[in-house]
Amino acid sequence: MTGEKKKKKRLNRSILLAKKIIIKDGGSPQGIGEPSVYHAVVVIFLEFFAWGLLTTPMLTVLRQTFPQHTFLMNGLIHGVKGLLSFLSAPLIGALSDVWGRKSFLLLTVFFTCAPIPLMKISPWWYFAVISMSGVFAVTFSVIFAYVADITQEHERSTAYGLVSATFAASLVTSPAIGAYLSDAYGDTLVVILATAIALLDICFILVAVPESLPEKMRPASWGAPISWEQADPFASLRKVGQDSTVLLICITVFLSYLPEAGQYSSFFLYLKQVIRFSSETVAAFIAVVGILSILAQTLVLGILMRSIGNKNTILLGLGFQILQLAWYGFGSQHWMMWAAGAVAAMSSITFPAISAIVSRNADPDQQGVVQGMITGIRGPL
C-alpha cells in the first residue's frame, strides 16, 4: 500500500469516528436511533415489496394496453426510464453529498412509487409516469452512499451484500402474494395494498430514518452553492478517466449490465408468452431465485470476499453471469429456466462487490456522486 493510500485510509477512519461522536452527541437530525444499515434495508425492502406485488397485474395491464406491441412498448418504457436515470443519478448523488441523504431518500422513494395508484386510474398515464419516474429511480445510489457514511471499508462489501439481499428478499414473496390476491380479489386490491406499503415506506423515512451525514460534517447546508460540474452526468463520466481503477470499474459495470438489461425488461413476459409459464409459476420462480440470491449475497459473498478477495469475487460473479445468460438464451424447457435461475442467483454477488470496491476508491464526501455514477451507467442500458 502506498503512503497516499495509507493517509487516505487514516483519514477515512478519522472522519467515520468523528461522525459517530457527533451522532452520539445529538448531531443527527430526527430519526429513531443512530444511522444503521438496518434503516437502509427497511427502505429498500418496502419500496421493492410494493413494486413486487404488481408483477402479475402489471404484465396483465401491459398486454391489455398494448396488445399488438407488448414487447416493444415494454422496452420503450424501460429505455426512457433508464435514460432519465442515467442523466439524474450523478446529480442526485452529488446533491446528497452536500445536503444529506435523508431528504433524497424521501424524494427518490416518493417519485419512484408515485405511478403505483395510476395503474387502476389510467393505464396510459401509469406507463407514462413510470417512464418519467426514471429521473428519481436511483434509490440504490443514495442508499449505498448512506451505508458508506456509517461503515468502515472492510465492512462495506458485507453491508452492500445485505442491502442487495434485502432487495432480493422483497421479491421472494411479494409477486406470489400479488398473484394470489389478484386472482382471488382482483387487481384493485393489489394496487391499494402496494400504494399503502409505498406510503408506509415514505412515513418510515420521515419518522424513523436518521441522517447519516450530520450537519457538522457536511461541506454545505441547504441553500449553499454546489459545483454543477460535479453533478453533470457527462462531466462525471469524463472524470472517471482520471482514475484508472474507477474507469475500469465503470467499464466493467457497463459491459456486465448491457446484456442483462434486455433480459430484465422482458424476461417475465418471455417466460409467460414463450416458455408458457403460468402466473403462479412466474411468482414461484421469482421467489426461488430470490431466496437463492439472498443466500448468495449474504453467506456466499462474505465467504468469497474473505477467501479470494474483492477482485476475484467480481470475476467469479461475471463468470456465473455469462453462464446464466447463455443458458437462458439456449434453454427451451421449463427445467432449463429453473436451472438458469439458480446460476443467476449466484451472479448477483457481482454488483455489491463492485459497489464496495468503488466506495473504497472514493473520498468520504464523494460517496453519493460515485454511487450515482455507477447507478447512472446502468440506467440507460
Short mmCIF file of N, CA, C and O in Angstrom, two decimals, residues 233-340:
data_model
loop_
_atom_site.label_atom_id
_atom_site.label_comp_id
_atom_site.label_asym_id
_atom_site.label_seq_id
_atom_site.Cartn_x
_atom_site.Cartn_y
_atom_site.Cartn_z
N PRO A 233 -23.84 14.69 -15.46
CA PRO A 233 -23.52 13.28 -15.71
C PRO A 233 -22.41 13.10 -16.71
O PRO A 233 -21.59 12.19 -16.58
N PHE A 234 -22.34 13.96 -17.74
CA PHE A 234 -21.30 13.81 -18.74
C PHE A 234 -19.94 14.24 -18.17
O PHE A 234 -18.91 13.63 -18.46
N ALA A 235 -19.94 15.29 -17.32
CA ALA A 235 -18.69 15.69 -16.66
C ALA A 235 -18.21 14.60 -15.72
O ALA A 235 -17.02 14.32 -15.62
N SER A 236 -19.16 13.96 -15.04
CA SER A 236 -18.79 12.87 -14.12
C SER A 236 -18.17 11.72 -14.89
O SER A 236 -17.17 11.12 -14.45
N LEU A 237 -18.73 11.39 -16.06
CA LEU A 237 -18.16 10.31 -16.85
C LEU A 237 -16.77 10.66 -17.36
O LEU A 237 -15.90 9.80 -17.46
N ARG A 238 -16.56 11.94 -17.70
CA ARG A 238 -15.22 12.35 -18.14
C ARG A 238 -14.20 12.23 -17.01
O ARG A 238 -13.05 11.88 -17.23
N LYS A 239 -14.66 12.50 -15.79
CA LYS A 239 -13.74 12.48 -14.66
C LYS A 239 -13.24 11.08 -14.32
O LYS A 239 -12.16 10.92 -13.76
N VAL A 240 -14.04 10.05 -14.65
CA VAL A 240 -13.60 8.71 -14.28
C VAL A 240 -12.33 8.33 -15.02
O VAL A 240 -11.56 7.48 -14.55
N GLY A 241 -12.09 8.96 -16.17
CA GLY A 241 -10.87 8.66 -16.91
C GLY A 241 -9.61 9.09 -16.20
O GLY A 241 -8.52 8.65 -16.53
N GLN A 242 -9.76 9.97 -15.20
CA GLN A 242 -8.60 10.44 -14.45
C GLN A 242 -8.13 9.41 -13.43
O GLN A 242 -7.01 9.50 -12.94
N ASP A 243 -8.97 8.47 -13.10
CA ASP A 243 -8.61 7.40 -12.17
C ASP A 243 -8.78 6.07 -12.91
O ASP A 243 -9.89 5.65 -13.22
N SER A 244 -7.67 5.41 -13.18
CA SER A 244 -7.73 4.19 -13.99
C SER A 244 -8.54 3.10 -13.33
O SER A 244 -9.26 2.34 -14.00
N THR A 245 -8.49 3.01 -11.99
CA THR A 245 -9.25 1.97 -11.29
C THR A 245 -10.74 2.18 -11.44
O THR A 245 -11.49 1.27 -11.78
N VAL A 246 -11.18 3.43 -11.18
CA VAL A 246 -12.60 3.74 -11.29
C VAL A 246 -13.07 3.58 -12.75
O VAL A 246 -14.17 3.10 -13.01
N LEU A 247 -12.21 3.96 -13.70
CA LEU A 247 -12.56 3.82 -15.11
C LEU A 247 -12.80 2.35 -15.46
O LEU A 247 -13.79 2.00 -16.12
N LEU A 248 -11.90 1.49 -15.03
CA LEU A 248 -12.05 0.06 -15.31
C LEU A 248 -13.29 -0.52 -14.64
O LEU A 248 -13.98 -1.37 -15.22
N ILE A 249 -13.60 -0.03 -13.44
CA ILE A 249 -14.80 -0.50 -12.75
C ILE A 249 -16.05 -0.07 -13.52
O ILE A 249 -16.99 -0.86 -13.69
N CYS A 250 -16.07 1.17 -13.99
CA CYS A 250 -17.22 1.67 -14.74
C CYS A 250 -17.40 0.89 -16.04
O CYS A 250 -18.52 0.57 -16.45
N ILE A 251 -16.30 0.57 -16.71
CA ILE A 251 -16.38 -0.24 -17.93
C ILE A 251 -16.93 -1.63 -17.60
O ILE A 251 -17.75 -2.18 -18.35
N THR A 252 -16.49 -2.19 -16.48
CA THR A 252 -16.98 -3.50 -16.04
C THR A 252 -18.49 -3.46 -15.81
O THR A 252 -19.23 -4.36 -16.24
N VAL A 253 -18.95 -2.41 -15.12
CA VAL A 253 -20.38 -2.28 -14.85
C VAL A 253 -21.15 -2.17 -16.16
O VAL A 253 -22.18 -2.83 -16.36
N PHE A 254 -20.65 -1.35 -17.09
CA PHE A 254 -21.33 -1.16 -18.37
C PHE A 254 -21.44 -2.47 -19.14
O PHE A 254 -22.51 -2.86 -19.61
N LEU A 255 -20.31 -3.17 -19.26
CA LEU A 255 -20.30 -4.40 -20.05
C LEU A 255 -21.07 -5.53 -19.39
O LEU A 255 -21.63 -6.39 -20.07
N SER A 256 -21.10 -5.55 -18.05
CA SER A 256 -21.82 -6.63 -17.37
C SER A 256 -23.32 -6.40 -17.39
O SER A 256 -24.10 -7.35 -17.49
N TYR A 257 -23.73 -5.13 -17.31
CA TYR A 257 -25.17 -4.86 -17.26
C TYR A 257 -25.80 -4.78 -18.65
O TYR A 257 -27.00 -4.98 -18.79
N LEU A 258 -24.99 -4.49 -19.67
CA LEU A 258 -25.52 -4.34 -21.02
C LEU A 258 -26.30 -5.57 -21.49
O LEU A 258 -27.44 -5.44 -21.95
N PRO A 259 -25.75 -6.79 -21.39
CA PRO A 259 -26.53 -7.94 -21.87
C PRO A 259 -27.72 -8.29 -20.98
O PRO A 259 -28.67 -8.92 -21.44
N GLU A 260 -27.66 -7.88 -19.70
CA GLU A 260 -28.76 -8.22 -18.80
C GLU A 260 -29.92 -7.24 -18.90
O GLU A 260 -31.03 -7.56 -18.48
N ALA A 261 -29.68 -6.04 -19.44
CA ALA A 261 -30.71 -5.01 -19.46
C ALA A 261 -31.94 -5.46 -20.24
O ALA A 261 -33.08 -5.32 -19.78
N GLY A 262 -31.71 -6.02 -21.44
CA GLY A 262 -32.83 -6.50 -22.22
C GLY A 262 -33.53 -7.67 -21.56
O GLY A 262 -34.76 -7.80 -21.64
N GLN A 263 -32.76 -8.51 -20.89
CA GLN A 263 -33.35 -9.65 -20.18
C GLN A 263 -34.29 -9.17 -19.08
O GLN A 263 -35.42 -9.66 -18.95
N TYR A 264 -33.83 -8.19 -18.27
CA TYR A 264 -34.66 -7.71 -17.17
C TYR A 264 -35.95 -7.07 -17.66
O TYR A 264 -36.99 -7.19 -17.03
N SER A 265 -35.88 -6.37 -18.80
CA SER A 265 -37.05 -5.62 -19.26
C SER A 265 -38.12 -6.52 -19.87
O SER A 265 -39.28 -6.13 -19.95
N SER A 266 -37.74 -7.73 -20.30
CA SER A 266 -38.73 -8.56 -21.00
C SER A 266 -38.78 -10.01 -20.51
O SER A 266 -39.54 -10.81 -21.04
N PHE A 267 -38.00 -10.35 -19.48
CA PHE A 267 -37.85 -11.75 -19.12
C PHE A 267 -39.15 -12.40 -18.66
O PHE A 267 -39.48 -13.52 -19.05
N PHE A 268 -39.92 -11.70 -17.81
CA PHE A 268 -41.13 -12.30 -17.29
C PHE A 268 -42.19 -12.44 -18.37
O PHE A 268 -42.97 -13.40 -18.39
N LEU A 269 -42.21 -11.48 -19.30
CA LEU A 269 -43.09 -11.63 -20.46
C LEU A 269 -42.66 -12.84 -21.30
O LEU A 269 -43.49 -13.59 -21.80
N TYR A 270 -41.34 -13.02 -21.43
CA TYR A 270 -40.80 -14.16 -22.19
C TYR A 270 -41.21 -15.48 -21.55
O TYR A 270 -41.62 -16.43 -22.24
N LEU A 271 -41.11 -15.54 -20.22
CA LEU A 271 -41.49 -16.77 -19.52
C LEU A 271 -42.96 -17.11 -19.74
O LEU A 271 -43.32 -18.28 -19.91
N LYS A 272 -43.81 -16.09 -19.76
CA LYS A 272 -45.24 -16.34 -19.88
C LYS A 272 -45.65 -16.62 -21.32
O LYS A 272 -46.45 -17.53 -21.58
N GLN A 273 -45.13 -15.86 -22.27
CA GLN A 273 -45.63 -15.95 -23.63
C GLN A 273 -44.86 -16.94 -24.51
O GLN A 273 -45.41 -17.44 -25.49
N VAL A 274 -43.61 -17.23 -24.18
CA VAL A 274 -42.80 -18.13 -25.00
C VAL A 274 -42.61 -19.48 -24.30
O VAL A 274 -42.87 -20.54 -24.88
N ILE A 275 -42.14 -19.46 -23.05
CA ILE A 275 -41.92 -20.70 -22.31
C ILE A 275 -43.23 -21.24 -21.74
O ILE A 275 -43.32 -22.39 -21.34
N ARG A 276 -44.27 -20.39 -21.71
CA ARG A 276 -45.61 -20.78 -21.25
C ARG A 276 -45.67 -21.05 -19.75
O ARG A 276 -46.36 -21.98 -19.30
N PHE A 277 -44.96 -20.24 -18.97
CA PHE A 277 -45.12 -20.29 -17.52
C PHE A 277 -46.48 -19.68 -17.16
O PHE A 277 -46.89 -18.69 -17.76
N SER A 278 -47.15 -20.24 -16.18
CA SER A 278 -48.36 -19.62 -15.65
C SER A 278 -47.96 -18.48 -14.72
O SER A 278 -46.80 -18.35 -14.32
N SER A 279 -48.94 -17.66 -14.32
CA SER A 279 -48.66 -16.55 -13.40
C SER A 279 -48.13 -17.09 -12.07
O SER A 279 -47.21 -16.51 -11.47
N GLU A 280 -48.71 -18.20 -11.62
CA GLU A 280 -48.26 -18.80 -10.35
C GLU A 280 -46.82 -19.32 -10.47
O GLU A 280 -46.02 -19.19 -9.53
N THR A 281 -46.48 -19.88 -11.63
CA THR A 281 -45.12 -20.40 -11.82
C THR A 281 -44.11 -19.27 -11.89
O THR A 281 -43.00 -19.38 -11.36
N VAL A 282 -44.48 -18.16 -12.55
CA VAL A 282 -43.60 -16.99 -12.59
C VAL A 282 -43.35 -16.48 -11.17
O VAL A 282 -42.20 -16.17 -10.80
N ALA A 283 -44.40 -16.39 -10.36
CA ALA A 283 -44.25 -15.94 -8.98
C ALA A 283 -43.36 -16.89 -8.19
O ALA A 283 -42.49 -16.46 -7.41
N ALA A 284 -43.54 -18.21 -8.38
CA ALA A 284 -42.70 -19.19 -7.68
C ALA A 284 -41.25 -19.08 -8.14
O ALA A 284 -40.32 -19.21 -7.34
N PHE A 285 -41.06 -18.86 -9.43
CA PHE A 285 -39.70 -18.71 -9.99
C PHE A 285 -38.99 -17.53 -9.34
O PHE A 285 -37.83 -17.64 -8.91
N ILE A 286 -39.68 -16.39 -9.25
CA ILE A 286 -39.10 -15.21 -8.62
C ILE A 286 -38.75 -15.49 -7.17
O ILE A 286 -37.69 -15.09 -6.67
N ALA A 287 -39.64 -16.20 -6.47
CA ALA A 287 -39.40 -16.49 -5.06
C ALA A 287 -38.17 -17.37 -4.86
O ALA A 287 -37.33 -17.10 -4.00
N VAL A 288 -38.05 -18.42 -5.67
CA VAL A 288 -36.91 -19.34 -5.52
C VAL A 288 -35.60 -18.63 -5.85
O VAL A 288 -34.61 -18.73 -5.10
N VAL A 289 -35.58 -17.90 -6.97
CA VAL A 289 -34.36 -17.17 -7.33
C VAL A 289 -34.04 -16.11 -6.28
O VAL A 289 -32.87 -15.88 -5.95
N GLY A 290 -35.08 -15.49 -5.72
CA GLY A 290 -34.86 -14.50 -4.67
C GLY A 290 -34.23 -15.10 -3.43
O GLY A 290 -33.30 -14.54 -2.85
N ILE A 291 -34.73 -16.25 -3.00
CA ILE A 291 -34.16 -16.93 -1.82
C ILE A 291 -32.70 -17.30 -2.07
O ILE A 291 -31.83 -17.08 -1.22
N LEU A 292 -32.42 -17.85 -3.23
CA LEU A 292 -31.04 -18.23 -3.57
C LEU A 292 -30.15 -16.99 -3.64
O LEU A 292 -28.97 -17.03 -3.25
N SER A 293 -30.69 -15.87 -4.13
CA SER A 293 -29.91 -14.63 -4.21
C SER A 293 -29.58 -14.10 -2.82
O SER A 293 -28.48 -13.57 -2.59
N ILE A 294 -30.53 -14.23 -1.90
CA ILE A 294 -30.27 -13.82 -0.52
C ILE A 294 -29.10 -14.60 0.06
O ILE A 294 -28.18 -14.04 0.68
N LEU A 295 -29.12 -15.91 -0.13
CA LEU A 295 -28.03 -16.75 0.37
C LEU A 295 -26.70 -16.38 -0.29
O LEU A 295 -25.66 -16.31 0.36
N ALA A 296 -26.75 -16.11 -1.59
CA ALA A 296 -25.53 -15.78 -2.32
C ALA A 296 -24.94 -14.46 -1.86
O ALA A 296 -23.72 -14.33 -1.69
N GLN A 297 -25.80 -13.45 -1.62
CA GLN A 297 -25.31 -12.11 -1.31
C GLN A 297 -25.01 -11.90 0.17
O GLN A 297 -24.49 -10.84 0.54
N THR A 298 -25.34 -12.87 0.99
CA THR A 298 -25.00 -12.76 2.41
C THR A 298 -23.93 -13.78 2.76
O THR A 298 -22.77 -13.43 2.97
N LEU A 299 -24.29 -15.06 2.80
CA LEU A 299 -23.35 -16.09 3.21
C LEU A 299 -22.22 -16.27 2.21
O LEU A 299 -21.03 -16.19 2.56
N VAL A 300 -22.57 -16.50 0.94
CA VAL A 300 -21.55 -16.81 -0.07
C VAL A 300 -20.64 -15.61 -0.32
O VAL A 300 -19.42 -15.74 -0.41
N LEU A 301 -21.23 -14.42 -0.44
CA LEU A 301 -20.42 -13.22 -0.71
C LEU A 301 -19.40 -12.98 0.39
O LEU A 301 -18.23 -12.69 0.11
N GLY A 302 -19.83 -13.08 1.65
CA GLY A 302 -18.90 -12.88 2.76
C GLY A 302 -17.75 -13.86 2.74
O GLY A 302 -16.59 -13.49 2.96
N ILE A 303 -18.06 -15.12 2.46
CA ILE A 303 -17.01 -16.15 2.40
C ILE A 303 -16.04 -15.87 1.27
O ILE A 303 -14.81 -15.96 1.44
N LEU A 304 -16.58 -15.53 0.10
CA LEU A 304 -15.72 -15.27 -1.06
C LEU A 304 -14.83 -14.05 -0.85
O LEU A 304 -13.65 -14.06 -1.22
N MET A 305 -15.39 -12.98 -0.27
CA MET A 305 -14.60 -11.77 -0.06
C MET A 305 -13.43 -12.04 0.88
O MET A 305 -12.33 -11.51 0.70
N ARG A 306 -13.65 -12.88 1.87
CA ARG A 306 -12.57 -13.19 2.82
C ARG A 306 -11.56 -14.17 2.24
O ARG A 306 -10.37 -14.09 2.56
N SER A 307 -12.01 -15.06 1.39
CA SER A 307 -11.12 -16.13 0.92
C SER A 307 -10.39 -15.79 -0.38
O SER A 307 -9.19 -16.08 -0.51
N ILE A 308 -11.08 -15.17 -1.34
CA ILE A 308 -10.42 -14.92 -2.64
C ILE A 308 -10.29 -13.43 -2.96
O ILE A 308 -9.69 -13.08 -3.97
N GLY A 309 -10.86 -12.56 -2.12
CA GLY A 309 -10.68 -11.13 -2.33
C GLY A 309 -11.74 -10.50 -3.21
O GLY A 309 -12.53 -11.18 -3.88
N ASN A 310 -11.73 -9.16 -3.22
CA ASN A 310 -12.76 -8.39 -3.93
C ASN A 310 -12.73 -8.63 -5.44
O ASN A 310 -13.75 -8.92 -6.07
N LYS A 311 -11.55 -8.52 -6.04
CA LYS A 311 -11.44 -8.62 -7.49
C LYS A 311 -11.85 -10.00 -7.99
O LYS A 311 -12.61 -10.12 -8.97
N ASN A 312 -11.37 -11.05 -7.34
CA ASN A 312 -11.70 -12.40 -7.78
C ASN A 312 -13.18 -12.73 -7.56
O ASN A 312 -13.77 -13.51 -8.32
N THR A 313 -13.79 -12.12 -6.54
CA THR A 313 -15.22 -12.29 -6.34
C THR A 313 -16.01 -11.71 -7.50
O THR A 313 -16.98 -12.30 -7.98
N ILE A 314 -15.59 -10.52 -7.96
CA ILE A 314 -16.23 -9.90 -9.12
C ILE A 314 -16.09 -10.80 -10.35
O ILE A 314 -17.05 -11.01 -11.10
N LEU A 315 -14.89 -11.32 -10.56
CA LEU A 315 -14.65 -12.19 -11.72
C LEU A 315 -15.51 -13.44 -11.67
O LEU A 315 -16.06 -13.88 -12.69
N LEU A 316 -15.65 -14.01 -10.47
CA LEU A 316 -16.48 -15.20 -10.32
C LEU A 316 -17.94 -14.89 -10.61
O LEU A 316 -18.63 -15.65 -11.30
N GLY A 317 -18.40 -13.75 -10.10
CA GLY A 317 -19.77 -13.34 -10.37
C GLY A 317 -20.03 -13.13 -11.85
O GLY A 317 -21.08 -13.51 -12.38
N LEU A 318 -19.05 -12.53 -12.56
CA LEU A 318 -19.19 -12.34 -14.00
C LEU A 318 -19.21 -13.68 -14.75
O LEU A 318 -19.91 -13.83 -15.75
N GLY A 319 -18.45 -14.64 -14.25
CA GLY A 319 -18.46 -15.97 -14.85
C GLY A 319 -19.83 -16.62 -14.74
O GLY A 319 -20.35 -17.21 -15.71
N PHE A 320 -20.45 -16.51 -13.55
CA PHE A 320 -21.81 -17.03 -13.39
C PHE A 320 -22.80 -16.29 -14.28
O PHE A 320 -23.74 -16.87 -14.82
N GLN A 321 -22.57 -15.00 -14.47
CA GLN A 321 -23.47 -14.21 -15.32
C GLN A 321 -23.41 -14.69 -16.77
O GLN A 321 -24.44 -14.82 -17.44
N ILE A 322 -22.21 -14.92 -17.27
CA ILE A 322 -22.06 -15.44 -18.65
C ILE A 322 -22.81 -16.76 -18.81
O ILE A 322 -23.52 -16.98 -19.80
N LEU A 323 -22.65 -17.64 -17.82
CA LEU A 323 -23.29 -18.95 -17.89
C LEU A 323 -24.81 -18.83 -17.89
O LEU A 323 -25.50 -19.47 -18.69
N GLN A 324 -25.35 -17.98 -17.00
CA GLN A 324 -26.82 -17.89 -16.92
C GLN A 324 -27.42 -17.22 -18.14
O GLN A 324 -28.50 -17.60 -18.59
N LEU A 325 -26.73 -16.24 -18.72
CA LEU A 325 -27.24 -15.60 -19.94
C LEU A 325 -27.29 -16.59 -21.10
O LEU A 325 -28.27 -16.63 -21.86
N ALA A 326 -26.23 -17.38 -21.25
CA ALA A 326 -26.20 -18.37 -22.32
C ALA A 326 -27.29 -19.43 -22.09
O ALA A 326 -27.97 -19.86 -23.03
N TRP A 327 -27.48 -19.82 -20.84
CA TRP A 327 -28.47 -20.84 -20.51
C TRP A 327 -29.88 -20.35 -20.80
O TRP A 327 -30.71 -21.06 -21.37
N TYR A 328 -30.16 -19.10 -20.39
CA TYR A 328 -31.47 -18.52 -20.70
C TYR A 328 -31.69 -18.44 -22.21
O TYR A 328 -32.80 -18.67 -22.72
N GLY A 329 -30.64 -18.09 -22.96
CA GLY A 329 -30.77 -17.91 -24.39
C GLY A 329 -31.04 -19.21 -25.14
O GLY A 329 -31.86 -19.24 -26.07
N PHE A 330 -30.37 -20.29 -24.74
CA PHE A 330 -30.50 -21.56 -25.45
C PHE A 330 -31.54 -22.50 -24.83
O PHE A 330 -31.94 -23.47 -25.46
N GLY A 331 -31.95 -22.20 -23.61
CA GLY A 331 -32.92 -23.07 -22.95
C GLY A 331 -34.30 -22.95 -23.55
O GLY A 331 -34.73 -21.86 -23.95
N SER A 332 -35.01 -24.05 -23.63
CA SER A 332 -36.36 -24.05 -24.19
C SER A 332 -37.35 -24.83 -23.33
O SER A 332 -38.54 -24.84 -23.62
N GLN A 333 -36.85 -25.49 -22.29
CA GLN A 333 -37.70 -26.29 -21.41
C GLN A 333 -37.84 -25.61 -20.04
O GLN A 333 -37.00 -24.81 -19.65
N HIS A 334 -38.88 -25.97 -19.32
CA HIS A 334 -39.12 -25.38 -18.01
C HIS A 334 -37.94 -25.62 -17.06
O HIS A 334 -37.50 -24.71 -16.35
N TRP A 335 -37.44 -26.86 -17.03
CA TRP A 335 -36.36 -27.17 -16.09
C TRP A 335 -35.09 -26.39 -16.40
O TRP A 335 -34.31 -26.06 -15.48
N MET A 336 -34.89 -26.04 -17.67
CA MET A 336 -33.72 -25.25 -18.04
C MET A 336 -33.81 -23.84 -17.46
O MET A 336 -32.80 -23.27 -17.02
N MET A 337 -35.02 -23.26 -17.45
CA MET A 337 -35.20 -21.93 -16.86
C MET A 337 -34.92 -21.96 -15.36
O MET A 337 -34.30 -21.05 -14.82
N TRP A 338 -35.39 -23.02 -14.72
CA TRP A 338 -35.15 -23.12 -13.27
C TRP A 338 -33.66 -23.27 -12.96
O TRP A 338 -33.14 -22.65 -12.02
N ALA A 339 -32.97 -24.07 -13.75
CA ALA A 339 -31.53 -24.25 -13.53
C ALA A 339 -30.78 -22.95 -13.79
O ALA A 339 -29.86 -22.58 -13.03
N ALA A 340 -31.16 -22.25 -14.86
CA ALA A 340 -30.52 -20.97 -15.16
C ALA A 340 -30.80 -19.95 -14.07
O ALA A 340 -29.95 -19.11 -13.76
#
